[in-house]
Amino acid sequence: MEADDEIYANGGDDTSHTRPIISGEQLDIEAYAGLYSGRTKITRLIFIAVHCGNPSMEREALRMAYDEIKKGENTQLFREVVQKIGGRLGSNYGMDNAWCDSVDRRAEQRKEKLENELNAYRTNLIKESIRMGYNDFGDFYYAHGALGDAFKSYIRTRDYCTTSKHIIHMCLSAILVSIEMGQFSHVSSYVSKAEQTPEALDPTTIAKLKCASGLAHLDMMKYKLAARKFLEVGPELGNSYNEVIAPQDVATYGGLCALASFDRSELKNKVIDNLAFRNFLELVPEVRELINDFYSSRYASCLEYLANLKTNLLLDVHLHDHVEKLYDQIRNKALIQYTHPFVSVDLNMMANAFKTTVVGLEKELATLITDNQIQIRGMPPFNEFSKLAANSTGMLRQCY
């Protein structure tokens, strides 16, 4: 089969295929921040401010972070944000020493009260009260940004858990703090521990654990495992875990990881035909469309969606370090999938579909053939690619 016999099935400009307008607009910070609550909302806003490279967006993110922090008790984070603002937002967004002093003073009083209560519980050997005392200390430290101390307090409740629900609560608390600290080995460990008490797991908790496990695999660049976990997240999640992740993130993280790591049949069976995951994809139409375009071999459209999403994905605290690698893997899979059914491929048409030059395309194909990801049977060593793989009409021939 020649490439030009089936070009519309493999990346050509099929004008009969209509799709929604690609959203390449600047991130709506207010709408984005509204998806989250608690510390992750602030962390994400600060991350955007640091990485966006846009002064207006940076100031808006810092303004929202400032306002959000003032609703809580984390004076250390408040001081850091004030320093980042550097007086650029006027007197209303400067250092508020009176607020800091008031919060810190109340914190000392609260800490003393918690210590007295815990000591009394330990003296009386009341197991449930001791568990609650350590848990209260964990909440206290977490609210004030002392994440290491919060983690230690939460896991100390383990020795005083008397029911399966107590164990689940301890695990979820440890997971939350571990995600904030970027300690994803701890996340995996406490997900596994929680899953060992299935009798106490309701559908919402199961969905939360799948999300946490997905984030841990993503952090470790185990994209196929990450995809599987995000694809298993049930609709019960809703907005119940927005102190960690939004349902839109499940669609984006799961969709991109699946594209980068699944083969064609897995993409169809586990993503496109997955009714539960389809509900998440409906929240992010661009990701839904690029997955459908990839599966339908509409590569130009798929790559256009990816290009338009890239700027905003680089502002995601969990995806930032993985965007380039995921994009490279998705592009390589598209190149492999394009060439797979053909005896010969028109390099000019293929270059057009992949928005590159023939010379650039040859280099990409050379790497894939050298890595044995594209098999050109009967071809001489590939260092002669440009002389031997492409004939005078710009055709790459696969010799079967």
mmCIF file with all atom_site columns, C-alpha atoms in Angstrom, residues 197-293:
data_model
loop_
_atom_site.group_PDB
_atom_site.id
_atom_site.type_symbol
_atom_site.label_atom_id
_atom_site.label_alt_id
_atom_site.label_comp_id
_atom_site.label_asym_id
_atom_site.label_entity_id
_atom_site.label_seq_id
_atom_site.pdbx_PDB_ins_code
_atom_site.Cartn_x
_atom_site.Cartn_y
_atom_site.Cartn_z
_atom_site.occupancy
_atom_site.B_iso_or_equiv
_atom_site.pdbx_formal_charge
_atom_site.auth_seq_id
_atom_site.auth_comp_id
_atom_site.auth_asym_id
_atom_site.auth_atom_id
_atom_site.pdbx_PDB_model_num
ATOM 1  C CA . THR A 1 197 ? -7.893  -2.799 54.499 1.00 0.00 ? 197 THR A CA 1
ATOM 2  C CA . PRO A 1 198 ? -10.446 -3.123 51.660 1.00 0.00 ? 198 PRO A CA 1
ATOM 3  C CA . GLU A 1 199 ? -13.394 -3.552 54.043 1.00 0.00 ? 199 GLU A CA 1
ATOM 4  C CA . ALA A 1 200 ? -13.054 0.118  55.040 1.00 0.00 ? 200 ALA A CA 1
ATOM 5  C CA . LEU A 1 201 ? -12.706 1.511  51.522 1.00 0.00 ? 201 LEU A CA 1
ATOM 6  C CA . ASP A 1 202 ? -15.719 3.305  50.058 1.00 0.00 ? 202 ASP A CA 1
ATOM 7  C CA . PRO A 1 203 ? -15.785 4.261  46.335 1.00 0.00 ? 203 PRO A CA 1
ATOM 8  C CA . THR A 1 204 ? -14.710 7.859  46.990 1.00 0.00 ? 204 THR A CA 1
ATOM 9  C CA . THR A 1 205 ? -11.699 6.767  49.043 1.00 0.00 ? 205 THR A CA 1
ATOM 10 C CA . ILE A 1 206 ? -10.735 4.224  46.374 1.00 0.00 ? 206 ILE A CA 1
ATOM 11 C CA . ALA A 1 207 ? -10.840 7.008  43.768 1.00 0.00 ? 207 ALA A CA 1
ATOM 12 C CA . LYS A 1 208 ? -8.600  9.195  45.950 1.00 0.00 ? 208 LYS A CA 1
ATOM 13 C CA . LEU A 1 209 ? -6.077  6.376  46.360 1.00 0.00 ? 209 LEU A CA 1
ATOM 14 C CA . LYS A 1 210 ? -6.021  5.791  42.577 1.00 0.00 ? 210 LYS A CA 1
ATOM 15 C CA . CYS A 1 211 ? -5.269  9.503  42.070 1.00 0.00 ? 211 CYS A CA 1
ATOM 16 C CA . ALA A 1 212 ? -2.489  9.489  44.653 1.00 0.00 ? 212 ALA A CA 1
ATOM 17 C CA . SER A 1 213 ? -0.966  6.353  43.146 1.00 0.00 ? 213 SER A CA 1
ATOM 18 C CA . GLY A 1 214 ? -1.180  7.901  39.674 1.00 0.00 ? 214 GLY A CA 1
ATOM 19 C CA . LEU A 1 215 ? 0.692   10.984 40.874 1.00 0.00 ? 215 LEU A CA 1
ATOM 20 C CA . ALA A 1 216 ? 3.393   8.801  42.446 1.00 0.00 ? 216 ALA A CA 1
ATOM 21 C CA . HIS A 1 217 ? 3.909   6.841  39.215 1.00 0.00 ? 217 HIS A CA 1
ATOM 22 C CA . LEU A 1 218 ? 3.912   10.084 37.216 1.00 0.00 ? 218 LEU A CA 1
ATOM 23 C CA . ASP A 1 219 ? 6.610   11.532 39.464 1.00 0.00 ? 219 ASP A CA 1
ATOM 24 C CA . MET A 1 220 ? 8.720   8.401  38.917 1.00 0.00 ? 220 MET A CA 1
ATOM 25 C CA . MET A 1 221 ? 8.171   8.656  35.123 1.00 0.00 ? 221 MET A CA 1
ATOM 26 C CA . LYS A 1 222 ? 6.319   5.348  35.068 1.00 0.00 ? 222 LYS A CA 1
ATOM 27 C CA . TYR A 1 223 ? 3.819   6.730  32.606 1.00 0.00 ? 223 TYR A CA 1
ATOM 28 C CA . LYS A 1 224 ? 2.040   3.482  31.723 1.00 0.00 ? 224 LYS A CA 1
ATOM 29 C CA . LEU A 1 225 ? 1.391   2.680  35.382 1.00 0.00 ? 225 LEU A CA 1
ATOM 30 C CA . ALA A 1 226 ? 0.305   6.279  35.974 1.00 0.00 ? 226 ALA A CA 1
ATOM 31 C CA . ALA A 1 227 ? -2.132  6.079  33.061 1.00 0.00 ? 227 ALA A CA 1
ATOM 32 C CA . ARG A 1 228 ? -3.654  2.861  34.380 1.00 0.00 ? 228 ARG A CA 1
ATOM 33 C CA . LYS A 1 229 ? -4.249  4.387  37.815 1.00 0.00 ? 229 LYS A CA 1
ATOM 34 C CA . PHE A 1 230 ? -5.848  7.575  36.477 1.00 0.00 ? 230 PHE A CA 1
ATOM 35 C CA . LEU A 1 231 ? -8.008  5.507  34.103 1.00 0.00 ? 231 LEU A CA 1
ATOM 36 C CA . GLU A 1 232 ? -9.288  3.501  37.087 1.00 0.00 ? 232 GLU A CA 1
ATOM 37 C CA . VAL A 1 233 ? -10.500 6.592  38.961 1.00 0.00 ? 233 VAL A CA 1
ATOM 38 C CA . GLY A 1 234 ? -14.237 6.314  39.458 1.00 0.00 ? 234 GLY A CA 1
ATOM 39 C CA . PRO A 1 235 ? -16.818 9.073  38.958 1.00 0.00 ? 235 PRO A CA 1
ATOM 40 C CA . GLU A 1 236 ? -17.308 9.134  42.741 1.00 0.00 ? 236 GLU A CA 1
ATOM 41 C CA . LEU A 1 237 ? -14.199 11.332 42.926 1.00 0.00 ? 237 LEU A CA 1
ATOM 42 C CA . GLY A 1 238 ? -16.081 14.456 41.858 1.00 0.00 ? 238 GLY A CA 1
ATOM 43 C CA . ASN A 1 239 ? -14.528 17.445 43.613 1.00 0.00 ? 239 ASN A CA 1
ATOM 44 C CA . SER A 1 240 ? -13.900 15.492 46.820 1.00 0.00 ? 240 SER A CA 1
ATOM 45 C CA . TYR A 1 241 ? -10.098 15.540 46.485 1.00 0.00 ? 241 TYR A CA 1
ATOM 46 C CA . ASN A 1 242 ? -9.557  19.120 45.355 1.00 0.00 ? 242 ASN A CA 1
ATOM 47 C CA . GLU A 1 243 ? -7.014  19.623 48.133 1.00 0.00 ? 243 GLU A CA 1
ATOM 48 C CA . VAL A 1 244 ? -4.826  17.429 45.880 1.00 0.00 ? 244 VAL A CA 1
ATOM 49 C CA . ILE A 1 245 ? -6.255  17.099 42.378 1.00 0.00 ? 245 ILE A CA 1
ATOM 50 C CA . ALA A 1 246 ? -9.156  18.242 40.208 1.00 0.00 ? 246 ALA A CA 1
ATOM 51 C CA . PRO A 1 247 ? -11.161 15.906 37.952 1.00 0.00 ? 247 PRO A CA 1
ATOM 52 C CA . GLN A 1 248 ? -9.794  17.885 34.984 1.00 0.00 ? 248 GLN A CA 1
ATOM 53 C CA . ASP A 1 249 ? -6.299  16.804 36.047 1.00 0.00 ? 249 ASP A CA 1
ATOM 54 C CA . VAL A 1 250 ? -7.349  13.155 36.012 1.00 0.00 ? 250 VAL A CA 1
ATOM 55 C CA . ALA A 1 251 ? -8.345  13.563 32.360 1.00 0.00 ? 251 ALA A CA 1
ATOM 56 C CA . THR A 1 252 ? -5.187  15.459 31.392 1.00 0.00 ? 252 THR A CA 1
ATOM 57 C CA . TYR A 1 253 ? -2.651  13.375 33.311 1.00 0.00 ? 253 TYR A CA 1
ATOM 58 C CA . GLY A 1 254 ? -4.321  10.088 32.388 1.00 0.00 ? 254 GLY A CA 1
ATOM 59 C CA . GLY A 1 255 ? -4.849  11.027 28.755 1.00 0.00 ? 255 GLY A CA 1
ATOM 60 C CA . LEU A 1 256 ? -1.294  12.212 28.093 1.00 0.00 ? 256 LEU A CA 1
ATOM 61 C CA . CYS A 1 257 ? 0.305   9.297  29.947 1.00 0.00 ? 257 CYS A CA 1
ATOM 62 C CA . ALA A 1 258 ? -1.862  6.858  27.994 1.00 0.00 ? 258 ALA A CA 1
ATOM 63 C CA . LEU A 1 259 ? -0.966  8.453  24.648 1.00 0.00 ? 259 LEU A CA 1
ATOM 64 C CA . ALA A 1 260 ? 2.722   8.268  25.518 1.00 0.00 ? 260 ALA A CA 1
ATOM 65 C CA . SER A 1 261 ? 2.716   4.644  26.667 1.00 0.00 ? 261 SER A CA 1
ATOM 66 C CA . PHE A 1 262 ? -0.279  2.647  25.381 1.00 0.00 ? 262 PHE A CA 1
ATOM 67 C CA . ASP A 1 263 ? -0.370  0.731  22.132 1.00 0.00 ? 263 ASP A CA 1
ATOM 68 C CA . ARG A 1 264 ? -3.229  1.236  19.722 1.00 0.00 ? 264 ARG A CA 1
ATOM 69 C CA . SER A 1 265 ? -5.494  -1.500 21.114 1.00 0.00 ? 265 SER A CA 1
ATOM 70 C CA . GLU A 1 266 ? -4.949  -0.333 24.701 1.00 0.00 ? 266 GLU A CA 1
ATOM 71 C CA . LEU A 1 267 ? -5.793  3.230  23.706 1.00 0.00 ? 267 LEU A CA 1
ATOM 72 C CA . LYS A 1 268 ? -9.068  2.032  22.200 1.00 0.00 ? 268 LYS A CA 1
ATOM 73 C CA . ASN A 1 269 ? -10.073 -0.392 24.953 1.00 0.00 ? 269 ASN A CA 1
ATOM 74 C CA . LYS A 1 270 ? -8.845  1.424  28.052 1.00 0.00 ? 270 LYS A CA 1
ATOM 75 C CA . VAL A 1 271 ? -9.291  5.070  27.089 1.00 0.00 ? 271 VAL A CA 1
ATOM 76 C CA . ILE A 1 272 ? -11.664 5.732  24.203 1.00 0.00 ? 272 ILE A CA 1
ATOM 77 C CA . ASP A 1 273 ? -14.139 2.966  25.153 1.00 0.00 ? 273 ASP A CA 1
ATOM 78 C CA . ASN A 1 274 ? -13.789 3.613  28.902 1.00 0.00 ? 274 ASN A CA 1
ATOM 79 C CA . LEU A 1 275 ? -17.172 5.087  29.840 1.00 0.00 ? 275 LEU A CA 1
ATOM 80 C CA . ALA A 1 276 ? -16.075 6.213  33.302 1.00 0.00 ? 276 ALA A CA 1
ATOM 81 C CA . PHE A 1 277 ? -12.990 7.987  31.985 1.00 0.00 ? 277 PHE A CA 1
ATOM 82 C CA . ARG A 1 278 ? -15.011 9.548  29.200 1.00 0.00 ? 278 ARG A CA 1
ATOM 83 C CA . ASN A 1 279 ? -16.814 11.590 31.858 1.00 0.00 ? 279 ASN A CA 1
ATOM 84 C CA . PHE A 1 280 ? -13.473 13.058 32.924 1.00 0.00 ? 280 PHE A CA 1
ATOM 85 C CA . LEU A 1 281 ? -12.446 13.736 29.305 1.00 0.00 ? 281 LEU A CA 1
ATOM 86 C CA . GLU A 1 282 ? -15.653 15.718 28.756 1.00 0.00 ? 282 GLU A CA 1
ATOM 87 C CA . LEU A 1 283 ? -14.252 18.254 31.238 1.00 0.00 ? 283 LEU A CA 1
ATOM 88 C CA . VAL A 1 284 ? -11.185 18.844 29.020 1.00 0.00 ? 284 VAL A CA 1
ATOM 89 C CA . PRO A 1 285 ? -12.407 18.738 25.392 1.00 0.00 ? 285 PRO A CA 1
ATOM 90 C CA . GLU A 1 286 ? -8.955  19.493 23.975 1.00 0.00 ? 286 GLU A CA 1
ATOM 91 C CA . VAL A 1 287 ? -7.488  16.352 25.540 1.00 0.00 ? 287 VAL A CA 1
ATOM 92 C CA . ARG A 1 288 ? -10.471 14.302 24.400 1.00 0.00 ? 288 ARG A CA 1
ATOM 93 C CA . GLU A 1 289 ? -10.094 15.551 20.835 1.00 0.00 ? 289 GLU A CA 1
ATOM 94 C CA . LEU A 1 290 ? -6.332  15.050 20.627 1.00 0.00 ? 290 LEU A CA 1
ATOM 95 C CA . ILE A 1 291 ? -6.756  11.442 21.816 1.00 0.00 ? 291 ILE A CA 1
ATOM 96 C CA . ASN A 1 292 ? -9.415  10.817 19.173 1.00 0.00 ? 292 ASN A CA 1
ATOM 97 C CA . ASP A 1 293 ? -7.251  12.503 16.531 1.00 0.00 ? 293 ASP A CA 1
#
